[in-house]
Coordinates of C-alpha atoms in Angstrom, one line a residue:
M26 CA 20.1 -42.5 -8.1
A27 CA 21.3 -42.3 -11.6
A28 CA 22.3 -45.4 -13.7
Y29 CA 25.5 -45.3 -15.8
L30 CA 26.8 -47.5 -18.6
I31 CA 30.5 -47.3 -19.4
P32 CA 31.6 -49.2 -22.6
C33 CA 35.1 -50.2 -23.0
L34 CA 37.5 -52.2 -25.2
L35 CA 37.1 -56.0 -25.0
G36 CA 39.5 -57.3 -22.5
L37 CA 39.5 -54.2 -20.3
E38 CA 36.3 -54.8 -18.4
K39 CA 37.9 -55.8 -15.1
L40 CA 40.2 -52.8 -15.1
V41 CA 37.4 -50.4 -15.7
G42 CA 35.2 -52.1 -13.1
D43 CA 37.9 -51.7 -10.5
E44 CA 38.3 -48.0 -11.4
V45 CA 34.5 -47.5 -11.0
K46 CA 34.5 -49.3 -7.6
K47 CA 37.5 -47.2 -6.5
L48 CA 35.4 -44.1 -7.2
G49 CA 32.7 -45.4 -4.9
L50 CA 29.9 -46.1 -7.4
Q51 CA 27.3 -48.6 -6.3
E52 CA 25.9 -51.8 -7.8
V53 CA 28.8 -52.2 -10.1
R54 CA 28.3 -55.0 -12.7
V55 CA 31.0 -56.0 -15.1
E56 CA 29.7 -57.4 -18.5
N57 CA 31.3 -58.1 -21.9
G58 CA 32.4 -54.8 -23.3
R59 CA 30.7 -52.6 -20.6
I60 CA 30.3 -51.8 -17.0
L61 CA 27.0 -50.8 -15.3
C62 CA 26.7 -48.9 -12.1
R63 CA 24.6 -46.5 -10.1
G64 CA 25.5 -43.2 -8.5
T65 CA 24.5 -39.6 -8.0
P66 CA 24.2 -37.0 -10.8
A67 CA 27.4 -35.6 -9.5
D68 CA 29.2 -38.9 -10.2
C69 CA 28.8 -38.1 -13.9
A70 CA 31.6 -35.6 -13.6
R71 CA 33.7 -37.8 -11.4
L72 CA 33.5 -40.7 -13.8
N73 CA 34.4 -38.6 -16.9
L74 CA 37.3 -36.9 -15.2
N75 CA 38.9 -39.9 -13.5
L76 CA 38.4 -43.0 -15.7
R77 CA 41.6 -44.1 -17.5
C78 CA 40.4 -47.1 -19.4
G79 CA 36.7 -46.6 -20.1
A80 CA 35.5 -45.5 -23.5
R81 CA 32.8 -43.0 -22.5
V82 CA 30.2 -42.4 -19.7
M83 CA 26.5 -42.9 -20.6
L84 CA 23.5 -41.9 -18.5
V85 CA 21.0 -44.7 -18.8
L86 CA 17.4 -43.2 -19.2
G87 CA 15.5 -46.4 -20.0
E88 CA 15.9 -50.2 -20.4
F89 CA 13.0 -52.3 -21.8
P90 CA 12.1 -55.2 -24.1
A91 CA 12.2 -54.3 -27.8
R92 CA 11.1 -57.2 -29.9
S93 CA 9.1 -55.0 -32.3
F94 CA 9.2 -51.4 -33.6
E95 CA 6.1 -50.8 -31.5
E96 CA 7.8 -51.9 -28.3
L97 CA 10.8 -49.8 -29.2
F98 CA 8.6 -46.8 -29.9
Q99 CA 6.5 -47.1 -26.7
G100 CA 9.5 -47.8 -24.5
T101 CA 11.3 -44.7 -25.8
R102 CA 8.2 -42.5 -25.5
A103 CA 7.7 -43.6 -21.9
I104 CA 11.0 -41.9 -20.9
A105 CA 10.5 -38.4 -19.4
W106 CA 12.5 -36.6 -22.2
E107 CA 11.2 -33.2 -21.1
D108 CA 13.2 -33.6 -17.9
Y109 CA 16.4 -33.8 -19.9
L110 CA 16.0 -32.0 -23.3
P111 CA 15.1 -28.3 -23.5
R112 CA 13.0 -27.1 -26.4
D113 CA 16.0 -26.1 -28.6
A114 CA 18.1 -29.2 -27.8
A115 CA 19.9 -31.0 -30.6
F116 CA 19.4 -34.7 -30.1
P117 CA 21.0 -36.9 -32.8
V118 CA 20.6 -40.7 -32.4
K119 CA 23.3 -43.3 -32.8
G120 CA 23.3 -47.0 -31.8
Y121 CA 23.8 -50.6 -32.7
A122 CA 21.9 -53.9 -32.7
I123 CA 23.3 -57.3 -31.9
S124 CA 21.4 -60.7 -31.8
S125 CA 18.1 -58.9 -32.0
Q126 CA 15.0 -59.1 -34.1
L127 CA 15.3 -55.4 -34.8
H128 CA 18.5 -55.5 -36.7
S129 CA 18.2 -52.4 -39.0
V130 CA 20.1 -49.6 -37.2
P131 CA 18.8 -46.8 -39.4
A132 CA 15.2 -47.9 -38.9
C133 CA 15.7 -48.1 -35.1
Q134 CA 17.3 -44.6 -35.2
S135 CA 14.2 -43.3 -37.0
I136 CA 11.8 -44.9 -34.6
I137 CA 13.6 -43.6 -31.5
K138 CA 13.8 -40.1 -32.9
K139 CA 10.1 -40.2 -33.7
A140 CA 9.2 -41.3 -30.2
I141 CA 11.2 -38.6 -28.6
V142 CA 9.7 -35.9 -30.8
E143 CA 6.2 -37.2 -30.0
R144 CA 6.9 -37.0 -26.3
L145 CA 8.4 -33.5 -26.6
K146 CA 5.5 -32.2 -28.7
A147 CA 3.0 -33.1 -26.0
H148 CA 5.1 -31.2 -23.4
Y149 CA 6.3 -28.1 -25.3
H150 CA 3.2 -27.8 -27.5
M151 CA 5.4 -27.5 -30.6
E152 CA 5.1 -29.3 -33.9
Q153 CA 8.8 -28.8 -35.0
F154 CA 12.0 -28.6 -33.0
P155 CA 14.8 -26.5 -34.4
E156 CA 17.7 -28.4 -32.7
T157 CA 19.8 -25.3 -32.7
G158 CA 20.9 -25.5 -29.1
V159 CA 23.2 -27.7 -27.0
K160 CA 23.8 -31.2 -28.2
Y161 CA 22.4 -34.2 -26.2
Q162 CA 23.8 -37.2 -28.0
I163 CA 21.4 -40.1 -27.7
R164 CA 22.8 -43.6 -27.9
F165 CA 20.9 -46.9 -27.9
S166 CA 21.9 -50.5 -27.8
L167 CA 19.8 -53.5 -28.8
F168 CA 21.1 -56.8 -27.5
K169 CA 19.1 -60.0 -27.5
D170 CA 15.8 -58.0 -27.9
S171 CA 16.5 -55.7 -25.0
A172 CA 17.0 -52.0 -25.5
A173 CA 19.0 -49.5 -23.5
V174 CA 18.5 -45.8 -24.3
C175 CA 21.2 -43.4 -23.0
L176 CA 22.6 -39.9 -23.1
D177 CA 26.3 -39.8 -24.0
T178 CA 27.7 -37.4 -21.3
S179 CA 31.3 -37.5 -22.6
G180 CA 31.0 -36.2 -26.2
E181 CA 34.3 -37.2 -27.6
G182 CA 35.6 -40.6 -26.4
L183 CA 37.5 -40.6 -23.1
Y184 CA 40.7 -41.7 -24.9
K185 CA 40.9 -38.1 -26.2
R186 CA 42.7 -36.6 -23.2
G187 CA 43.5 -33.4 -24.9
Y188 CA 47.3 -33.7 -25.0
R189 CA 47.8 -35.5 -28.3
A190 CA 47.0 -32.9 -31.1
V191 CA 49.5 -34.6 -33.4
G192 CA 50.3 -38.3 -33.6
V193 CA 52.5 -40.6 -35.6
E194 CA 51.6 -43.6 -37.8
A195 CA 49.5 -46.3 -36.0
P196 CA 48.9 -44.5 -32.7
L197 CA 47.9 -46.3 -29.6
R198 CA 44.7 -45.1 -27.9
E199 CA 45.3 -43.5 -24.5
T200 CA 42.8 -45.8 -22.8
L201 CA 44.6 -48.9 -24.0
A202 CA 48.0 -47.4 -23.1
A203 CA 46.8 -46.7 -19.6
A204 CA 45.4 -50.2 -19.4
M205 CA 48.8 -51.7 -20.3
V206 CA 50.5 -49.6 -17.6
L207 CA 48.0 -50.7 -15.0
L208 CA 48.4 -54.3 -16.0
S209 CA 52.2 -54.0 -15.4
R210 CA 51.3 -53.0 -11.8
Y211 CA 53.4 -49.7 -12.2
R212 CA 52.5 -47.3 -9.5
G213 CA 55.5 -44.8 -9.7
R214 CA 58.1 -46.5 -7.6
D215 CA 60.3 -48.4 -10.1
P216 CA 61.9 -47.2 -13.3
F217 CA 59.5 -47.3 -16.3
C218 CA 60.6 -47.7 -19.9
D219 CA 59.1 -47.7 -23.4
P220 CA 61.8 -48.3 -26.1
F221 CA 59.3 -48.0 -28.9
C222 CA 57.5 -44.9 -27.6
G223 CA 56.3 -43.3 -30.8
S224 CA 54.3 -40.2 -29.9
G225 CA 54.8 -41.0 -26.2
T226 CA 51.4 -42.2 -25.2
I227 CA 52.5 -45.1 -22.9
P228 CA 55.1 -43.1 -20.9
I229 CA 52.7 -40.1 -20.7
E230 CA 49.9 -42.4 -19.3
A231 CA 52.5 -43.9 -16.9
A232 CA 53.3 -40.4 -15.7
L233 CA 49.7 -39.5 -15.2
I234 CA 49.3 -42.7 -13.2
A235 CA 52.4 -42.1 -11.2
K236 CA 51.2 -38.6 -10.3
N237 CA 47.6 -39.9 -9.7
R238 CA 46.5 -37.1 -12.1
A239 CA 42.9 -37.4 -13.4
P240 CA 43.2 -37.9 -17.2
G241 CA 40.2 -35.8 -18.0
L242 CA 41.2 -32.5 -16.3
D243 CA 42.4 -30.8 -19.5
R244 CA 39.4 -31.4 -21.7
S245 CA 35.7 -30.7 -21.8
F246 CA 32.6 -32.9 -21.8
D247 CA 29.2 -32.5 -23.5
A248 CA 27.3 -32.9 -20.2
Q249 CA 29.0 -29.7 -18.8
K250 CA 26.5 -27.7 -20.9
W251 CA 23.4 -29.7 -19.8
G252 CA 21.0 -27.8 -17.6
F253 CA 19.6 -30.7 -15.6
L254 CA 23.1 -31.6 -14.2
P255 CA 24.5 -29.5 -11.4
A256 CA 27.2 -27.1 -12.7
E257 CA 29.1 -27.2 -9.4
A258 CA 29.6 -31.0 -9.8
W259 CA 32.3 -30.4 -12.4
L260 CA 34.2 -27.9 -10.3
N261 CA 33.9 -30.2 -7.2
A262 CA 35.1 -33.2 -9.1
A263 CA 38.1 -31.3 -10.5
E264 CA 39.0 -30.0 -7.0
E265 CA 38.6 -33.5 -5.5
A266 CA 40.9 -35.0 -8.3
M267 CA 43.6 -32.3 -7.9
D268 CA 43.6 -32.8 -4.1
K269 CA 44.5 -36.5 -4.7
E270 CA 47.5 -35.8 -6.9
F271 CA 51.0 -37.0 -5.8
H272 CA 54.1 -34.9 -6.2
G273 CA 57.4 -36.8 -6.3
T274 CA 60.4 -37.8 -8.4
Y275 CA 59.9 -40.5 -11.0
D276 CA 62.0 -42.4 -13.5
I277 CA 59.9 -42.6 -16.7
W278 CA 61.7 -42.9 -20.0
G279 CA 60.6 -43.2 -23.6
G280 CA 62.8 -43.8 -26.6
D281 CA 62.3 -44.0 -30.4
V282 CA 64.6 -44.1 -33.4
N283 CA 62.4 -41.5 -35.2
P284 CA 63.6 -37.9 -34.1
Q285 CA 60.2 -36.5 -35.3
A286 CA 58.3 -38.9 -33.1
V287 CA 60.4 -38.0 -30.1
A288 CA 59.8 -34.3 -30.7
I289 CA 56.1 -34.9 -30.9
A290 CA 56.3 -37.0 -27.7
K291 CA 58.0 -34.2 -25.8
D292 CA 55.4 -31.7 -27.0
N293 CA 52.6 -34.1 -26.0
A294 CA 54.1 -34.5 -22.5
R295 CA 54.2 -30.7 -22.2
K296 CA 50.5 -30.5 -23.1
A297 CA 49.7 -33.2 -20.6
G298 CA 51.6 -31.3 -17.9
V299 CA 54.0 -34.2 -17.3
D300 CA 57.1 -32.9 -19.1
D301 CA 58.8 -32.6 -15.7
T302 CA 58.1 -36.3 -15.0
V303 CA 59.0 -38.2 -18.2
R304 CA 62.1 -38.1 -20.4
F305 CA 62.2 -38.8 -24.1
E306 CA 65.3 -39.5 -26.2
V307 CA 66.2 -40.6 -29.7
A308 CA 67.3 -44.1 -29.1
D309 CA 67.4 -47.5 -30.8
A310 CA 65.4 -50.2 -29.0
C311 CA 67.8 -52.8 -30.3
S312 CA 70.6 -51.4 -28.1
F313 CA 68.3 -50.9 -25.0
H314 CA 70.0 -51.5 -21.7
R315 CA 69.2 -50.9 -18.0
D316 CA 71.1 -51.8 -14.8
S317 CA 68.5 -51.2 -12.2
E318 CA 67.3 -54.4 -10.4
Y319 CA 63.6 -53.6 -10.7
G320 CA 61.5 -51.9 -13.4
Q321 CA 58.7 -52.1 -15.8
L322 CA 59.1 -52.2 -19.6
V323 CA 55.8 -51.6 -21.4
T324 CA 55.8 -51.1 -25.1
N325 CA 53.9 -51.4 -28.4
P326 CA 56.4 -52.1 -31.2
P327 CA 55.6 -52.0 -34.9
Y328 CA 53.3 -55.0 -35.9
G329 CA 53.9 -55.1 -39.7
E330 CA 50.7 -55.6 -41.7
R331 CA 52.0 -56.4 -45.2
L332 CA 54.3 -59.4 -45.9
L333 CA 57.6 -57.4 -46.2
E334 CA 56.7 -55.3 -43.1
K335 CA 55.9 -58.5 -41.2
Q336 CA 59.4 -59.9 -42.1
E337 CA 61.0 -56.6 -41.0
A338 CA 58.9 -56.7 -37.7
E339 CA 60.1 -60.2 -37.0
E340 CA 63.7 -59.2 -37.4
L341 CA 63.1 -56.2 -35.1
Y342 CA 61.6 -58.6 -32.5
R343 CA 64.6 -60.9 -32.8
R344 CA 67.1 -58.1 -32.2
F345 CA 65.0 -56.6 -29.4
G346 CA 64.7 -60.0 -27.8
R347 CA 68.4 -60.4 -27.7
V348 CA 69.0 -57.1 -25.8
W349 CA 65.9 -57.7 -23.6
R350 CA 67.4 -61.0 -22.3
D351 CA 70.2 -58.9 -20.7
L352 CA 67.7 -57.1 -18.4
P353 CA 67.9 -58.0 -14.7
P354 CA 65.4 -60.9 -14.1
K355 CA 63.1 -58.9 -11.8
W356 CA 61.9 -56.6 -14.5
R357 CA 58.3 -56.9 -15.6
T358 CA 57.7 -56.6 -19.4
L359 CA 54.5 -56.2 -21.4
V360 CA 54.5 -56.1 -25.2
L361 CA 51.4 -55.4 -27.2
S362 CA 51.5 -57.0 -30.7
S363 CA 49.1 -58.4 -33.3
H364 CA 51.9 -60.4 -34.9
T365 CA 51.0 -64.1 -34.6
E366 CA 54.7 -65.1 -34.5
F367 CA 55.9 -62.6 -31.9
E368 CA 57.0 -65.1 -29.3
R369 CA 58.9 -67.2 -31.8
A370 CA 60.7 -64.2 -33.2
F371 CA 61.3 -62.6 -29.7
G372 CA 62.9 -65.8 -28.6
K373 CA 60.8 -66.5 -25.4
T374 CA 57.3 -67.7 -24.7
A375 CA 55.3 -65.3 -22.6
D376 CA 54.6 -66.2 -19.0
R377 CA 51.1 -64.9 -19.5
K378 CA 49.1 -63.6 -22.5
R379 CA 46.0 -61.5 -22.6
K380 CA 43.8 -60.7 -25.6
L381 CA 43.0 -57.0 -26.2
Y382 CA 41.8 -54.9 -29.1
N383 CA 43.7 -51.9 -30.5
G384 CA 40.7 -50.3 -32.2
M385 CA 39.3 -53.1 -34.4
M386 CA 42.7 -55.0 -34.4
K387 CA 42.9 -58.1 -32.2
C388 CA 46.2 -58.1 -30.3
D389 CA 47.9 -60.0 -27.5
V390 CA 49.7 -58.5 -24.5
F391 CA 52.7 -60.7 -24.0
M392 CA 53.6 -60.6 -20.3
Y393 CA 57.0 -61.5 -18.9
G394 CA 58.1 -61.6 -15.3
N395 CA 56.0 -61.4 -12.1
V396 CA 52.8 -59.9 -13.7

């Protein structure tokens, strides 16, 4: 059995844990900022292709105490690196240290690299390694004097679905957009709207969820080039994912006052293969209106970082709040904002709030209705 570590944005742990359980992985443990689980080598492909909210998929090669550089060196050298890295492998090292005696990340990188080289020297009988071949990104974490050494199977973060080549200002990560859609409990049945759609990330993620389309089908992953993982696992995982797709008619809409943003959103939807599922229009959120009894409104309006922009954002929230109150009462609404005065400006206290992070920016999801 292989051990996997899936980091995620703070606040999304339960959602990612539920995704991992749904895929049938074993011994799933939800911790702050990460999920641990066990599965087969083939599950590496299934996790990468299917996870909507996880940041990346890491194969755990070793976990051990690391209170000193000697312990870090010996623990790393004890890993059977020759089972994973060919003689021409490129193996850069990245990582972080939190609440540990070993707090210098560059020093830890150097120790881990040296330990791997010493192990590979003994196996391949080489003094130097050209690192001209396939990349095997090594990632380590040091937390409370305990080290985890992993291989990053994803390469680029899982938020890079492959459909958003061009964005607009202050884009929302796809993983966070998908999380907001899931938190709204949207499953494709009701109308779904985003009146501040920008480059279309939230409606596109809603369309992928409605169709049950695996978000990683249109991109590649570093581990696809690794010799020790079965090549057929990726084809099997893609076929399994496509077999589970739904085909129906959905009411998913995105609007924005910026015609350029709407044009980009339409192009992104085409690249994601959901241009037949989602509609984008140039529209003012402050004149938003819907008659249907049920629906989900999930959006990420401008926050306003500088003083003047904050004042403009508050005025926007006030105007949007007035039209929002005309929506039928059974609509569910989720608004992501870092603005501390959002509820006051919007004109209604949220029924529930949830802290999330948009990159390094602390935000709240303000939830209204039965969510």
